[in-house]
Amino acid sequence: MSPESQSPAKDHAHPLSTTHKLAANPDLQFSVEALLSRIENKSAIIGVVGLGYVGLPLAVELGKSGFSVVGIEIDEKRAAECNAGNSYITDIPSSELRTVVNTDKLKAYTSFEASAGTDVIVVCVPTNLGADGNPDLRHVEASAEGISSILKPGQAVILESTSFPGTTEEIAKPILEAMSGLVCAKDFLLAFSPERVDPGNKTYTVHNTPK
């Protein structure tokens, strides 16, 4: 197989690009087409929860693509470093981070309230293995609780944190619904999109790896 046939799609426009068509859902109380249109014309505001080795590269790439990005990072030191344009992630040069910070395409906050005006919220928090060998979902649960406090009809929530099958529907969804009073697939959208970050890989990055 040639290197060309093994490489990611060249027409991958940005991390939220999609060629998939959504099936009609008569229960939806908002226009998915309107949300997709805002994503395609990059007027959608994107929230990224967790600015670590997965979230920061995603936030920077989205900002470089033209989106306005609201980063949520509970670590005050990391949030401050991000806003100062000082990268703490090896794969992201400080020069790239400063480009999106200085053009107001990315700003980090320590409170979920800052993401109230977003259209899409992507959760990229750590899920390190616990003593029992299973992913520790405390950060996922805390993120779902935080998002619930600002969740509004028409938003889309995407979980990227690595976890076992069922985490989105069995862990995140019940928290989002119970604490917000909204109903998934009626008032808001919920999806899982596994992160594909390969730290240190200079060939395949967030920019050219389709999801």
Short mmCIF file of C-alpha atoms in Angstrom, two decimals:
data_model
loop_
_atom_site.label_atom_id
_atom_site.label_comp_id
_atom_site.label_asym_id
_atom_site.label_seq_id
_atom_site.Cartn_x
_atom_site.Cartn_y
_atom_site.Cartn_z
CA MET A 1 0.00 0.00 0.00
CA SER A 2 1.40 3.37 -0.97
CA PRO A 3 2.06 6.13 1.62
CA GLU A 4 -0.61 8.22 -0.14
CA SER A 5 -3.31 5.61 0.50
CA GLN A 6 -2.34 5.43 4.17
CA SER A 7 -2.43 9.15 4.86
CA PRO A 8 -5.38 11.01 6.43
CA ALA A 9 -7.93 12.73 4.20
CA LYS A 10 -6.44 15.82 2.62
CA ASP A 11 -9.75 17.67 2.54
CA HIS A 12 -10.19 17.46 6.30
CA ALA A 13 -11.09 21.11 6.90
CA HIS A 14 -11.13 21.33 10.70
CA PRO A 15 -11.67 19.09 13.75
CA LEU A 16 -15.45 19.52 13.63
CA SER A 17 -15.78 18.78 9.91
CA THR A 18 -18.33 16.16 8.96
CA THR A 19 -19.66 14.62 5.80
CA HIS A 20 -22.27 12.60 7.65
CA LYS A 21 -25.98 13.29 7.23
CA LEU A 22 -28.09 13.17 10.37
CA ALA A 23 -31.30 11.18 10.25
CA ALA A 24 -34.44 13.18 10.79
CA ASN A 25 -35.58 13.26 14.41
CA PRO A 26 -39.13 14.54 14.93
CA ASP A 27 -38.48 14.92 18.69
CA LEU A 28 -35.85 17.61 18.27
CA GLN A 29 -36.99 21.02 19.49
CA PHE A 30 -34.32 22.96 17.59
CA SER A 31 -32.74 23.08 14.15
CA VAL A 32 -29.73 20.82 13.77
CA GLU A 33 -29.24 22.29 10.31
CA ALA A 34 -28.80 25.74 11.85
CA LEU A 35 -26.15 24.39 14.22
CA LEU A 36 -24.33 22.61 11.40
CA SER A 37 -24.47 25.80 9.35
CA ARG A 38 -22.82 27.77 12.16
CA ILE A 39 -20.14 25.10 12.40
CA GLU A 40 -19.49 25.13 8.66
CA ASN A 41 -19.28 28.93 8.46
CA LYS A 42 -17.27 28.96 11.71
CA SER A 43 -19.56 31.35 13.52
CA ALA A 44 -20.20 28.67 16.15
CA ILE A 45 -18.52 29.25 19.50
CA ILE A 46 -16.75 26.14 20.77
CA GLY A 47 -16.09 25.22 24.38
CA VAL A 48 -13.25 22.85 25.24
CA VAL A 49 -13.28 21.40 28.75
CA GLY A 50 -9.83 20.37 29.89
CA LEU A 51 -6.80 22.04 28.31
CA GLY A 52 -4.33 19.19 28.64
CA TYR A 53 -2.51 17.11 26.03
CA VAL A 54 -5.81 16.45 24.19
CA GLY A 55 -7.78 19.63 24.83
CA LEU A 56 -5.12 22.28 24.21
CA PRO A 57 -4.09 21.01 20.74
CA LEU A 58 -7.79 20.78 19.81
CA ALA A 59 -8.51 24.29 21.09
CA VAL A 60 -5.52 25.73 19.24
CA GLU A 61 -6.42 23.97 15.98
CA LEU A 62 -10.01 25.17 16.22
CA GLY A 63 -8.80 28.70 16.83
CA LYS A 64 -6.41 28.51 13.87
CA SER A 65 -9.33 27.26 11.75
CA GLY A 66 -11.31 30.40 12.56
CA PHE A 67 -13.50 29.39 15.50
CA SER A 68 -13.80 31.36 18.71
CA VAL A 69 -12.90 28.97 21.51
CA VAL A 70 -13.72 29.11 25.20
CA GLY A 71 -11.36 26.89 27.19
CA ILE A 72 -12.42 25.58 30.58
CA GLU A 73 -9.48 24.58 32.77
CA ILE A 74 -9.91 24.20 36.53
CA ASP A 75 -6.14 24.36 37.08
CA GLU A 76 -5.67 28.10 37.61
CA LYS A 77 -1.96 27.96 36.74
CA ARG A 78 -2.65 26.24 33.42
CA ALA A 79 -5.43 28.68 32.57
CA ALA A 80 -3.12 31.61 33.29
CA GLU A 81 -0.30 30.11 31.21
CA CYS A 82 -2.70 29.52 28.33
CA ASN A 83 -3.92 33.11 28.41
CA ALA A 84 -0.33 34.34 28.53
CA GLY A 85 0.47 32.31 25.42
CA ASN A 86 2.94 30.08 27.25
CA SER A 87 2.45 26.48 26.15
CA TYR A 88 2.86 23.69 28.69
CA ILE A 89 2.14 20.95 26.14
CA THR A 90 5.11 19.67 24.12
CA ASP A 91 3.15 19.31 20.86
CA ILE A 92 2.02 22.95 20.91
CA PRO A 93 4.74 25.59 20.43
CA SER A 94 4.14 28.77 22.40
CA SER A 95 4.22 30.69 19.11
CA GLU A 96 1.15 28.78 17.89
CA LEU A 97 -0.66 29.30 21.16
CA ARG A 98 0.09 33.02 21.14
CA THR A 99 -1.29 33.31 17.62
CA VAL A 100 -4.77 32.24 18.69
CA VAL A 101 -4.63 33.94 22.08
CA ASN A 102 -3.49 37.29 20.68
CA THR A 103 -6.22 37.24 18.02
CA ASP A 104 -8.88 36.51 20.66
CA LYS A 105 -9.64 33.08 19.20
CA LEU A 106 -8.90 31.28 22.46
CA LYS A 107 -9.34 32.30 26.06
CA ALA A 108 -9.18 30.05 29.10
CA TYR A 109 -11.45 30.28 32.12
CA THR A 110 -11.68 28.34 35.36
CA SER A 111 -15.49 28.45 35.59
CA PHE A 112 -18.09 26.66 33.48
CA GLU A 113 -20.16 29.85 33.46
CA ALA A 114 -17.86 31.13 30.71
CA SER A 115 -19.14 28.42 28.36
CA ALA A 116 -22.78 29.48 28.65
CA GLY A 117 -22.75 31.10 25.22
CA THR A 118 -21.14 28.21 23.36
CA ASP A 119 -22.77 26.15 20.63
CA VAL A 120 -20.63 23.02 21.02
CA ILE A 121 -18.83 21.80 24.14
CA VAL A 122 -16.07 19.20 23.80
CA VAL A 123 -14.97 17.35 26.94
CA CYS A 124 -11.28 16.41 26.96
CA VAL A 125 -10.61 15.64 30.62
CA PRO A 126 -8.25 12.90 31.85
CA THR A 127 -9.53 9.41 32.61
CA ASN A 128 -6.48 7.79 34.16
CA LEU A 129 -6.76 4.17 35.24
CA GLY A 130 -7.82 3.68 38.83
CA ALA A 131 -6.63 1.05 41.30
CA ASP A 132 -9.19 -1.39 39.87
CA GLY A 133 -7.78 -1.02 36.36
CA ASN A 134 -10.80 0.88 35.05
CA PRO A 135 -10.86 4.51 33.89
CA ASP A 136 -11.34 6.99 36.72
CA LEU A 137 -14.42 8.91 35.60
CA ARG A 138 -14.47 11.54 38.33
CA HIS A 139 -13.41 14.29 35.92
CA VAL A 140 -16.00 13.20 33.35
CA GLU A 141 -18.71 13.26 36.00
CA ALA A 142 -17.57 16.65 37.30
CA SER A 143 -17.52 18.02 33.75
CA ALA A 144 -21.05 16.77 33.11
CA GLU A 145 -22.18 18.45 36.30
CA GLY A 146 -20.47 21.71 35.33
CA ILE A 147 -21.92 21.66 31.83
CA SER A 148 -25.38 20.92 33.26
CA SER A 149 -25.30 24.25 35.06
CA ILE A 150 -25.13 26.16 31.79
CA LEU A 151 -26.62 23.68 29.30
CA LYS A 152 -29.23 25.24 27.05
CA PRO A 153 -31.49 23.98 24.24
CA GLY A 154 -29.68 23.66 20.93
CA GLN A 155 -26.22 22.93 22.28
CA ALA A 156 -24.14 19.89 21.39
CA VAL A 157 -21.94 18.11 23.92
CA ILE A 158 -19.15 15.84 22.72
CA LEU A 159 -17.16 13.52 24.97
CA GLU A 160 -13.61 12.87 23.77
CA SER A 161 -12.09 11.46 26.95
CA THR A 162 -10.95 7.86 26.58
CA SER A 163 -13.27 5.48 28.42
CA PHE A 164 -15.17 2.23 28.15
CA PRO A 165 -18.26 1.78 25.93
CA GLY A 166 -21.39 3.17 27.56
CA THR A 167 -19.73 6.09 29.35
CA THR A 168 -21.50 8.70 27.24
CA GLU A 169 -24.97 7.21 27.53
CA GLU A 170 -24.78 5.62 30.96
CA ILE A 171 -22.65 8.15 32.86
CA ALA A 172 -22.69 11.54 31.14
CA LYS A 173 -26.24 11.55 29.78
CA PRO A 174 -28.08 10.89 33.08
CA ILE A 175 -26.10 13.64 34.82
CA LEU A 176 -26.72 16.15 32.03
CA GLU A 177 -30.43 15.42 31.93
CA ALA A 178 -31.05 15.23 35.67
CA MET A 179 -29.18 18.39 36.57
CA SER A 180 -30.23 20.55 33.60
CA GLY A 181 -33.83 19.43 33.27
CA LEU A 182 -33.28 19.05 29.52
CA VAL A 183 -33.74 15.92 27.44
CA CYS A 184 -31.03 14.47 25.21
CA ALA A 185 -31.96 14.16 21.51
CA LYS A 186 -34.81 16.59 22.11
CA ASP A 187 -33.29 19.68 23.70
CA PHE A 188 -29.58 19.03 23.18
CA LEU A 189 -27.26 16.70 21.29
CA LEU A 190 -24.77 14.31 22.88
CA ALA A 191 -22.03 12.37 21.12
CA PHE A 192 -18.77 10.51 21.64
CA SER A 193 -15.75 11.25 19.46
CA PRO A 194 -12.64 9.38 20.64
CA GLU A 195 -9.50 11.46 20.87
CA ARG A 196 -6.76 10.39 18.49
CA VAL A 197 -3.85 12.37 19.85
CA ASP A 198 -0.45 10.71 19.47
CA PRO A 199 1.89 12.83 21.64
CA GLY A 200 5.16 13.62 19.90
CA ASN A 201 3.98 12.53 16.44
CA LYS A 202 5.01 15.34 14.11
CA THR A 203 3.46 13.73 11.02
CA TYR A 204 -0.10 13.06 12.10
CA THR A 205 -1.55 15.74 14.34
CA VAL A 206 -4.97 17.14 15.19
CA HIS A 207 -4.75 19.13 11.96
CA ASN A 208 -4.52 16.19 9.55
CA THR A 209 -6.08 13.28 11.44
CA PRO A 210 -9.78 12.96 10.59
CA LYS A 211 -12.22 11.78 13.25
#
